[in-house]
Amino acid sequence: MTILTTQISLLLLLLLSITTFYKSLCSNHTVVGCNEKDRETLLTFKQGINDTLGRILTWSTEIDCCAWEGVHCDNITGRVTKLDLNGKSNFDNEPFLKGEMNLCILELEFLSYLDLSLNEFDVIRFPSIQHNITHSSNLFYLDLSPFRYHDHGPLHMDNLGWLSPHSSLKYLDLSGIHLHKETNWLQIVNTLPSLLELQLSHCNLNNFPSVEYLNLSLLVTLDLSLNNFTSHLPDGFFNLTKDLTYLDLSQSNIYGEIPSSLLNLQNLRDLYLSYNQLQESVPKEIGQLAHIQQLDLSENQLQGSIPSTLGNLSSLNYLSIGSNNFSGEISNLHFSKLSSKSFRLDLSYNSFSGSIPHSWKNLEYLFYINLWSNRLSGEVLVNLSDWRRLQFMNLGENEFSGTIPLNIPQYLEVFIY
Ligand SMILES: *[C@@H]1O[C@H](CO)[C@@H](O)[C@H](O)[C@H]1NC(C)=O
Ligand SMILES: *[C@@H]1O[C@H](CO)[C@@H](O)[C@H](O)[C@H]1NC(C)=O
Ligand SMILES: *[C@@H]1O[C@H](CO)[C@@H](O)[C@H](O)[C@H]1NC(C)=O
Ligand SMILES: *[C@@H]1O[C@H](CO)[C@@H](O)[C@H](O)[C@H]1NC(C)=O
Ligand SMILES: *[C@@H]1O[C@H](CO)[C@@H](O)[C@H](O)[C@H]1NC(C)=O
Ligand SMILES: *[C@@H]1O[C@H](CO)[C@@H](O)[C@H](O)[C@H]1NC(C)=O
């Protein structure tokens, strides 16, 4: 009897230890599997994709979806948090994703990061109403900008209403997607209270909606270049934001004056307004934007003299105001406080007169200077050894006199006549 009990208890003990051993073996290797619902969503997204070059071959049902190319899961919950399928790494051999970009992917409840940029999708598909987004969105990064804008006809979206639930967005890039039917783009952007960076370049935007009651106070970067606004900048446009450091409105068919409310953008570092139809003179307040590094006003119809206060800007490393109707003397433009280690200056194709300021010989970090086609005169007293960093100098099509510096180093491109 006792022998039997002992045998049974031994057997039980053995069984117990085997299961424990097995359990601990398993839990060591436990990776929380991909969430079933998330996997379904990813598979629906995959259905539309034409992956001729096998970029997402790993997206197969035999493999846990957390291990699929570009998919990142929370390692405790197994929920998909990030999808990164941008085409950047593929520039050499072009294995871009094509076909349909199905935005059902936004139904991933815990998605915080989505990058589908630099691919060649042919069409964007919006999920039907029954797949409406009802969860509160964690998405903070969204980049859908295609690689080639026009190869298959541009991608387009009729409206941006689908963005509104994504109120955690900090970074939004829809550059290259045509939005010309969306007239309320700015109001919708305004419903994204966390937005820091907005890239809507080359979107065929064609209107500035009324900016009343809007507040984009957190925005730091705004790129609206390459659109077709065919209008003035609304008066209060520069009142919308305060912290903007980067503003690109170039090649956007903007008319009229540069509003003096520009002065509100006290943190601005880069301002690009080139290739528009801007007129009248430059507001003198521009010289009070103390942090400006790059200022491009070229290819407009701006006129009058340029405010000498521009010469006070100490961080400037690029000033391009070529191809306008500016006039007046440049001799009152002193860049005496420059602290940048490289300086490019383009005043070409204007009607500036006067002589080259003597103080410019102190522009130790002058890298590029283009004064082509103005009415500048006087003696060229340039001593090239003052400008040791210089790579390019064009003084041609002016009325200069005097001696031309000899022994120009070979690396230097110089045009004097
Ligand atoms: C997938 O893309 C290739 C290359 O662009 C194209 O030849 C093919 O017709 C596409 N297939 C489908 C189903 O769209
Ligand atoms: C889970 O993820 C966190 C943060 O991504 C990481 O620090 C941690 O090491 C991961 N844990 C395991 C068990 O992989
Ligand atoms: C969800 O459906 C409602 C009602 O049809 C609609 O107003 C809303 O824009 C939809 N939201 C999204 C994200 O599609
Ligand atoms: C804009 O919003 C910010 C923060 O949300 C707030 O501090 C500021 O007062 C608002 N500005 C206006 C003009 O409503
Ligand atoms: C810009 O818009 C105007 C007016 O709507 C139109 O006539 C013009 O063709 C557009 N330009 C481009 C480049 O699309
Ligand atoms: C813009 O703000 C300035 C003060 O910062 C104010 O004087 C001006 O009236 C505002 N303009 C508009 C159109 O709101």
mmCIF file of C-alpha atoms in Angstrom, residues 50-328:
data_model
loop_
_atom_site.group_PDB
_atom_site.id
_atom_site.type_symbol
_atom_site.label_atom_id
_atom_site.label_comp_id
_atom_site.label_asym_id
_atom_site.label_seq_id
_atom_site.Cartn_x
_atom_site.Cartn_y
_atom_site.Cartn_z
ATOM 1 C CA ASN A 50 0.916 45.902 -55.504
ATOM 2 C CA ASP A 51 4.230 44.712 -54.135
ATOM 3 C CA THR A 52 5.916 43.686 -57.373
ATOM 4 C CA LEU A 53 9.362 43.769 -55.822
ATOM 5 C CA GLY A 54 8.543 41.885 -52.652
ATOM 6 C CA ARG A 55 9.004 44.643 -50.141
ATOM 7 C CA ILE A 56 6.465 43.089 -47.770
ATOM 8 C CA LEU A 57 7.000 39.401 -48.419
ATOM 9 C CA THR A 58 7.172 38.837 -44.664
ATOM 10 C CA TRP A 59 3.508 39.827 -44.391
ATOM 11 C CA SER A 60 2.334 36.234 -44.416
ATOM 12 C CA THR A 61 -0.088 34.462 -42.120
ATOM 13 C CA GLU A 62 2.623 31.997 -41.036
ATOM 14 C CA ILE A 63 4.603 34.758 -39.398
ATOM 15 C CA ASP A 64 3.559 36.697 -36.317
ATOM 16 C CA CYS A 65 2.485 40.099 -37.582
ATOM 17 C CA CYS A 66 4.665 41.894 -35.059
ATOM 18 C CA ALA A 67 7.613 40.516 -37.035
ATOM 19 C CA TRP A 68 6.340 41.755 -40.396
ATOM 20 C CA GLU A 69 8.418 44.262 -42.338
ATOM 21 C CA GLY A 70 7.815 47.749 -40.963
ATOM 22 C CA VAL A 71 5.431 46.671 -38.201
ATOM 23 C CA HIS A 72 6.223 47.476 -34.599
ATOM 24 C CA CYS A 73 4.168 46.223 -31.673
ATOM 25 C CA ASP A 74 3.977 47.062 -28.034
ATOM 26 C CA ASN A 75 5.857 44.088 -26.578
ATOM 27 C CA ILE A 76 3.515 43.776 -23.612
ATOM 28 C CA THR A 77 0.128 44.091 -25.293
ATOM 29 C CA GLY A 78 1.014 42.880 -28.796
ATOM 30 C CA ARG A 79 -0.828 45.848 -30.288
ATOM 31 C CA VAL A 80 0.583 47.492 -33.400
ATOM 32 C CA THR A 81 1.965 50.921 -32.511
ATOM 33 C CA LYS A 82 4.063 51.827 -35.519
ATOM 34 C CA LEU A 83 4.040 51.139 -39.232
ATOM 35 C CA ASP A 84 7.012 52.372 -41.180
ATOM 36 C CA LEU A 85 7.005 51.462 -44.857
ATOM 37 C CA ASN A 86 8.591 54.558 -46.340
ATOM 38 C CA GLY A 87 10.484 54.132 -49.583
ATOM 39 C CA LYS A 88 13.596 56.028 -48.472
ATOM 40 C CA SER A 89 15.819 53.016 -48.119
ATOM 41 C CA ASN A 90 15.013 51.924 -51.650
ATOM 42 C CA PHE A 91 16.247 54.775 -53.772
ATOM 43 C CA ASP A 92 18.769 52.607 -55.583
ATOM 44 C CA ASN A 93 16.611 49.787 -56.815
ATOM 45 C CA GLU A 94 13.121 51.253 -56.673
ATOM 46 C CA PRO A 95 11.101 48.607 -54.871
ATOM 47 C CA PHE A 96 8.338 51.055 -54.030
ATOM 48 C CA LEU A 97 4.889 50.018 -52.981
ATOM 49 C CA LYS A 98 2.261 50.612 -55.639
ATOM 50 C CA GLY A 99 -1.440 50.050 -55.949
ATOM 51 C CA GLU A 100 -3.920 51.209 -53.365
ATOM 52 C CA MET A 101 -3.155 52.999 -50.115
ATOM 53 C CA ASN A 102 -6.026 51.848 -47.937
ATOM 54 C CA LEU A 103 -6.562 54.176 -45.006
ATOM 55 C CA CYS A 104 -8.321 51.403 -43.121
ATOM 56 C CA ILE A 105 -4.843 51.195 -41.620
ATOM 57 C CA LEU A 106 -5.880 54.091 -39.373
ATOM 58 C CA GLU A 107 -8.267 51.715 -37.618
ATOM 59 C CA LEU A 108 -5.303 50.250 -35.752
ATOM 60 C CA GLU A 109 -6.351 51.418 -32.332
ATOM 61 C CA PHE A 110 -2.910 51.910 -30.838
ATOM 62 C CA LEU A 111 -1.116 53.219 -33.895
ATOM 63 C CA SER A 112 1.010 56.225 -33.033
ATOM 64 C CA TYR A 113 3.311 56.413 -36.048
ATOM 65 C CA LEU A 114 2.482 55.878 -39.715
ATOM 66 C CA ASP A 115 4.973 56.503 -42.499
ATOM 67 C CA LEU A 116 3.970 55.443 -46.017
ATOM 68 C CA SER A 117 5.954 58.219 -47.682
ATOM 69 C CA LEU A 118 8.073 58.028 -50.825
ATOM 70 C CA ASN A 119 6.162 55.154 -52.375
ATOM 71 C CA GLU A 120 4.249 55.126 -55.636
ATOM 72 C CA PHE A 121 0.680 54.383 -54.672
ATOM 73 C CA ASP A 122 -1.785 54.967 -57.498
ATOM 74 C CA VAL A 123 -4.855 55.707 -55.433
ATOM 75 C CA ILE A 124 -5.942 56.375 -51.855
ATOM 76 C CA ARG A 125 -8.877 54.404 -50.575
ATOM 77 C CA PHE A 126 -11.023 55.566 -47.700
ATOM 78 C CA PRO A 127 -12.624 52.951 -45.495
ATOM 79 C CA SER A 128 -16.393 52.722 -45.646
ATOM 80 C CA ILE A 129 -18.567 54.180 -42.893
ATOM 81 C CA GLN A 130 -18.883 50.877 -41.027
ATOM 82 C CA HIS A 131 -15.121 50.990 -40.572
ATOM 83 C CA ASN A 132 -15.355 54.434 -39.072
ATOM 84 C CA ILE A 133 -12.738 55.374 -36.515
ATOM 85 C CA THR A 134 -14.372 55.413 -33.116
ATOM 86 C CA HIS A 135 -11.417 54.924 -30.776
ATOM 87 C CA SER A 136 -9.459 57.875 -29.485
ATOM 88 C CA SER A 137 -6.447 58.137 -31.722
ATOM 89 C CA ASN A 138 -2.847 58.006 -30.532
ATOM 90 C CA LEU A 139 -1.435 58.913 -33.893
ATOM 91 C CA PHE A 140 1.209 61.626 -33.582
ATOM 92 C CA TYR A 141 3.175 61.093 -36.805
ATOM 93 C CA LEU A 142 1.572 60.766 -40.221
ATOM 94 C CA ASP A 143 3.426 60.956 -43.513
ATOM 95 C CA LEU A 144 1.652 59.869 -46.710
ATOM 96 C CA SER A 145 3.618 62.006 -49.194
ATOM 97 C CA PRO A 146 4.348 60.108 -52.412
ATOM 98 C CA PHE A 147 7.725 59.856 -54.098
ATOM 99 C CA ARG A 148 6.868 60.817 -57.624
ATOM 100 C CA TYR A 149 4.162 63.327 -57.849
ATOM 101 C CA HIS A 150 2.924 62.926 -61.381
ATOM 102 C CA ASP A 151 3.942 59.589 -62.792
ATOM 103 C CA HIS A 152 0.533 57.977 -62.621
ATOM 104 C CA GLY A 153 -1.479 61.143 -62.233
ATOM 105 C CA PRO A 154 -1.346 62.662 -58.796
ATOM 106 C CA LEU A 155 -2.863 61.081 -55.731
ATOM 107 C CA HIS A 156 -5.794 63.085 -54.513
ATOM 108 C CA MET A 157 -8.217 63.417 -51.634
ATOM 109 C CA ASP A 158 -11.564 65.186 -51.837
ATOM 110 C CA ASN A 159 -11.498 66.312 -48.251
ATOM 111 C CA LEU A 160 -9.522 66.159 -45.043
ATOM 112 C CA GLY A 161 -12.426 65.496 -42.682
ATOM 113 C CA TRP A 162 -10.939 62.090 -41.867
ATOM 114 C CA LEU A 163 -8.108 63.870 -40.015
ATOM 115 C CA SER A 164 -10.295 65.308 -37.271
ATOM 116 C CA PRO A 165 -10.326 62.250 -34.952
ATOM 117 C CA HIS A 166 -6.519 62.286 -34.926
ATOM 118 C CA SER A 167 -6.203 65.077 -32.449
ATOM 119 C CA SER A 168 -2.832 63.888 -31.147
ATOM 120 C CA LEU A 169 -1.088 64.580 -34.443
ATOM 121 C CA LYS A 170 2.145 66.508 -34.068
ATOM 122 C CA TYR A 171 3.602 65.880 -37.505
ATOM 123 C CA LEU A 172 1.554 65.810 -40.692
ATOM 124 C CA ASP A 173 2.912 65.499 -44.222
ATOM 125 C CA LEU A 174 0.530 65.189 -47.163
ATOM 126 C CA SER A 175 2.836 66.876 -49.675
ATOM 127 C CA GLY A 176 2.197 65.859 -53.258
ATOM 128 C CA ILE A 177 -1.383 64.737 -52.646
ATOM 129 C CA HIS A 178 -3.836 66.940 -54.510
ATOM 130 C CA LEU A 179 -6.371 68.618 -52.246
ATOM 131 C CA HIS A 180 -7.826 71.196 -54.608
ATOM 132 C CA LYS A 181 -11.406 70.255 -53.710
ATOM 133 C CA GLU A 182 -10.806 70.772 -50.018
ATOM 134 C CA THR A 183 -11.595 74.426 -49.380
ATOM 135 C CA ASN A 184 -11.623 74.069 -45.592
ATOM 136 C CA TRP A 185 -8.108 72.716 -45.253
ATOM 137 C CA LEU A 186 -7.049 75.361 -42.755
ATOM 138 C CA GLN A 187 -10.129 74.903 -40.555
ATOM 139 C CA ILE A 188 -9.458 71.176 -40.404
ATOM 140 C CA VAL A 189 -5.823 71.713 -39.564
ATOM 141 C CA ASN A 190 -7.112 73.968 -36.810
ATOM 142 C CA THR A 191 -8.898 70.980 -35.231
ATOM 143 C CA LEU A 192 -5.506 69.367 -34.585
ATOM 144 C CA PRO A 193 -4.475 71.110 -31.385
ATOM 145 C CA SER A 194 -1.090 69.398 -30.999
ATOM 146 C CA LEU A 195 0.259 70.032 -34.471
ATOM 147 C CA LEU A 196 3.892 71.174 -34.584
ATOM 148 C CA GLU A 197 4.759 70.554 -38.202
ATOM 149 C CA LEU A 198 2.559 70.804 -41.293
ATOM 150 C CA GLN A 199 3.803 69.906 -44.754
ATOM 151 C CA LEU A 200 1.312 70.607 -47.531
ATOM 152 C CA SER A 201 3.673 71.350 -50.381
ATOM 153 C CA HIS A 202 2.549 70.651 -53.943
ATOM 154 C CA CYS A 203 -1.051 69.921 -52.881
ATOM 155 C CA ASN A 204 -2.760 72.140 -55.437
ATOM 156 C CA LEU A 205 -4.342 74.139 -52.637
ATOM 157 C CA ASN A 206 -6.099 77.074 -54.246
ATOM 158 C CA ASN A 207 -7.570 79.166 -51.471
ATOM 159 C CA PHE A 208 -6.774 80.742 -48.163
ATOM 160 C CA PRO A 209 -9.888 80.266 -46.064
ATOM 161 C CA SER A 210 -10.829 82.980 -43.626
ATOM 162 C CA VAL A 211 -8.358 82.898 -40.785
ATOM 163 C CA GLU A 212 -10.712 84.404 -38.214
ATOM 164 C CA TYR A 213 -11.062 82.345 -35.047
ATOM 165 C CA LEU A 214 -8.223 80.071 -36.003
ATOM 166 C CA ASN A 215 -5.306 79.368 -33.711
ATOM 167 C CA LEU A 216 -2.295 77.341 -34.750
ATOM 168 C CA SER A 217 -0.274 78.531 -31.845
ATOM 169 C CA LEU A 218 1.931 75.442 -31.477
ATOM 170 C CA LEU A 219 3.015 75.207 -35.095
ATOM 171 C CA VAL A 220 6.783 75.416 -35.606
ATOM 172 C CA THR A 221 7.171 74.339 -39.232
ATOM 173 C CA LEU A 222 4.848 75.226 -42.093
ATOM 174 C CA ASP A 223 5.456 74.335 -45.714
ATOM 175 C CA LEU A 224 2.792 75.451 -48.192
ATOM 176 C CA SER A 225 5.114 75.840 -51.167
ATOM 177 C CA LEU A 226 4.193 74.853 -54.731
ATOM 178 C CA ASN A 227 0.486 75.495 -54.416
ATOM 179 C CA ASN A 228 -1.742 77.772 -56.477
ATOM 180 C CA PHE A 229 -3.399 80.171 -54.051
ATOM 181 C CA THR A 230 -3.997 82.918 -56.640
ATOM 182 C CA SER A 231 -4.671 85.391 -53.852
ATOM 183 C CA HIS A 232 -3.258 87.725 -51.234
ATOM 184 C CA LEU A 233 -2.007 86.453 -47.921
ATOM 185 C CA PRO A 234 -4.904 87.073 -45.526
ATOM 186 C CA ASP A 235 -4.149 89.995 -43.184
ATOM 187 C CA GLY A 236 -4.165 87.915 -40.047
ATOM 188 C CA PHE A 237 -2.212 85.033 -41.542
ATOM 189 C CA PHE A 238 0.885 85.713 -39.482
ATOM 190 C CA ASN A 239 -1.252 86.075 -36.365
ATOM 191 C CA LEU A 240 -2.175 82.402 -36.472
ATOM 192 C CA THR A 241 1.128 81.245 -35.135
ATOM 193 C CA LYS A 242 3.771 82.673 -32.882
ATOM 194 C CA ASP A 243 6.423 79.998 -32.611
ATOM 195 C CA LEU A 244 6.964 79.348 -36.284
ATOM 196 C CA THR A 245 10.648 78.890 -37.106
ATOM 197 C CA TYR A 246 10.266 77.649 -40.681
ATOM 198 C CA LEU A 247 7.880 79.062 -43.264
ATOM 199 C CA ASP A 248 7.914 78.151 -46.932
ATOM 200 C CA LEU A 249 5.361 79.837 -49.187
ATOM 201 C CA SER A 250 7.457 79.828 -52.337
ATOM 202 C CA GLN A 251 6.034 79.124 -55.819
ATOM 203 C CA SER A 252 2.469 79.397 -54.596
ATOM 204 C CA ASN A 253 1.022 82.142 -56.749
ATOM 205 C CA ILE A 254 0.602 84.613 -53.910
ATOM 206 C CA TYR A 255 -0.193 88.219 -54.775
ATOM 207 C CA GLY A 256 -0.006 91.564 -53.086
ATOM 208 C CA GLU A 257 2.007 92.928 -50.222
ATOM 209 C CA ILE A 258 3.935 91.095 -47.563
ATOM 210 C CA PRO A 259 1.757 91.808 -44.502
ATOM 211 C CA SER A 260 3.562 93.624 -41.730
ATOM 212 C CA SER A 261 2.007 91.153 -39.282
ATOM 213 C CA LEU A 262 5.066 89.146 -40.297
ATOM 214 C CA LEU A 263 6.641 90.786 -37.297
ATOM 215 C CA ASN A 264 4.579 88.467 -35.074
ATOM 216 C CA LEU A 265 6.812 85.600 -36.112
ATOM 217 C CA GLN A 266 9.635 86.532 -33.797
ATOM 218 C CA ASN A 267 11.170 83.055 -33.816
ATOM 219 C CA LEU A 268 11.373 82.729 -37.572
ATOM 220 C CA ARG A 269 14.650 81.336 -38.864
ATOM 221 C CA ASP A 270 13.821 80.386 -42.439
ATOM 222 C CA LEU A 271 11.488 82.382 -44.632
ATOM 223 C CA TYR A 272 10.956 81.448 -48.267
ATOM 224 C CA LEU A 273 8.650 83.605 -50.365
ATOM 225 C CA SER A 274 10.342 83.259 -53.754
ATOM 226 C CA TYR A 275 8.589 82.785 -57.108
ATOM 227 C CA ASN A 276 5.351 84.548 -56.259
ATOM 228 C CA GLN A 277 3.745 87.782 -57.423
ATOM 229 C CA LEU A 278 4.531 89.805 -54.325
ATOM 230 C CA GLN A 279 4.462 93.561 -54.859
ATOM 231 C CA GLU A 280 5.161 96.868 -53.154
ATOM 232 C CA SER A 281 7.987 97.274 -50.713
ATOM 233 C CA VAL A 282 9.329 94.976 -48.048
ATOM 234 C CA PRO A 283 7.983 95.872 -44.589
ATOM 235 C CA LYS A 284 10.848 97.356 -42.636
ATOM 236 C CA GLU A 285 9.837 95.197 -39.680
ATOM 237 C CA ILE A 286 11.577 92.372 -41.448
ATOM 238 C CA GLY A 287 14.794 93.658 -39.948
ATOM 239 C CA GLN A 288 13.409 92.971 -36.498
ATOM 240 C CA LEU A 289 13.135 89.236 -37.024
ATOM 241 C CA ALA A 290 16.263 88.724 -35.026
ATOM 242 C CA HIS A 291 16.709 84.994 -35.625
ATOM 243 C CA ILE A 292 16.409 84.939 -39.412
ATOM 244 C CA GLN A 293 19.038 82.740 -41.048
ATOM 245 C CA GLN A 294 17.657 82.180 -44.530
ATOM 246 C CA LEU A 295 15.607 84.786 -46.308
ATOM 247 C CA ASP A 296 14.514 84.265 -49.885
ATOM 248 C CA LEU A 297 12.322 86.881 -51.549
ATOM 249 C CA SER A 298 13.646 86.324 -55.066
ATOM 250 C CA GLU A 299 11.550 86.196 -58.259
ATOM 251 C CA ASN A 300 8.774 88.571 -57.219
ATOM 252 C CA GLN A 301 7.803 92.120 -58.185
ATOM 253 C CA LEU A 302 8.943 93.748 -54.977
ATOM 254 C CA GLN A 303 10.189 97.316 -55.249
ATOM 255 C CA GLY A 304 11.591 100.251 -53.355
ATOM 256 C CA SER A 305 14.740 100.077 -51.329
ATOM 257 C CA ILE A 306 15.547 97.232 -49.053
ATOM 258 C CA PRO A 307 15.377 98.184 -45.413
ATOM 259 C CA SER A 308 18.886 98.814 -44.120
ATOM 260 C CA THR A 309 17.778 97.078 -40.924
ATOM 261 C CA LEU A 310 18.347 93.830 -42.819
ATOM 262 C CA GLY A 311 22.016 94.477 -42.286
ATOM 263 C CA ASN A 312 21.489 94.178 -38.534
ATOM 264 C CA LEU A 313 20.447 90.562 -38.699
ATOM 265 C CA SER A 314 23.299 88.706 -37.129
ATOM 266 C CA SER A 315 22.287 85.110 -37.867
ATOM 267 C CA LEU A 316 21.746 85.595 -41.581
ATOM 268 C CA ASN A 317 23.573 83.091 -43.755
ATOM 269 C CA TYR A 318 21.481 83.360 -46.921
ATOM 270 C CA LEU A 319 19.911 86.472 -48.360
ATOM 271 C CA SER A 320 18.377 86.167 -51.784
ATOM 272 C CA ILE A 321 16.321 89.024 -53.164
ATOM 273 C CA GLY A 322 17.262 88.694 -56.829
ATOM 274 C CA SER A 323 14.878 89.188 -59.752
ATOM 275 C CA ASN A 324 12.704 91.925 -58.265
ATOM 276 C CA ASN A 325 12.401 95.651 -58.944
ATOM 277 C CA PHE A 326 14.427 96.844 -55.970
ATOM 278 C CA SER A 327 16.301 100.095 -56.311
ATOM 279 C CA GLY A 328 18.238 102.537 -54.174
#
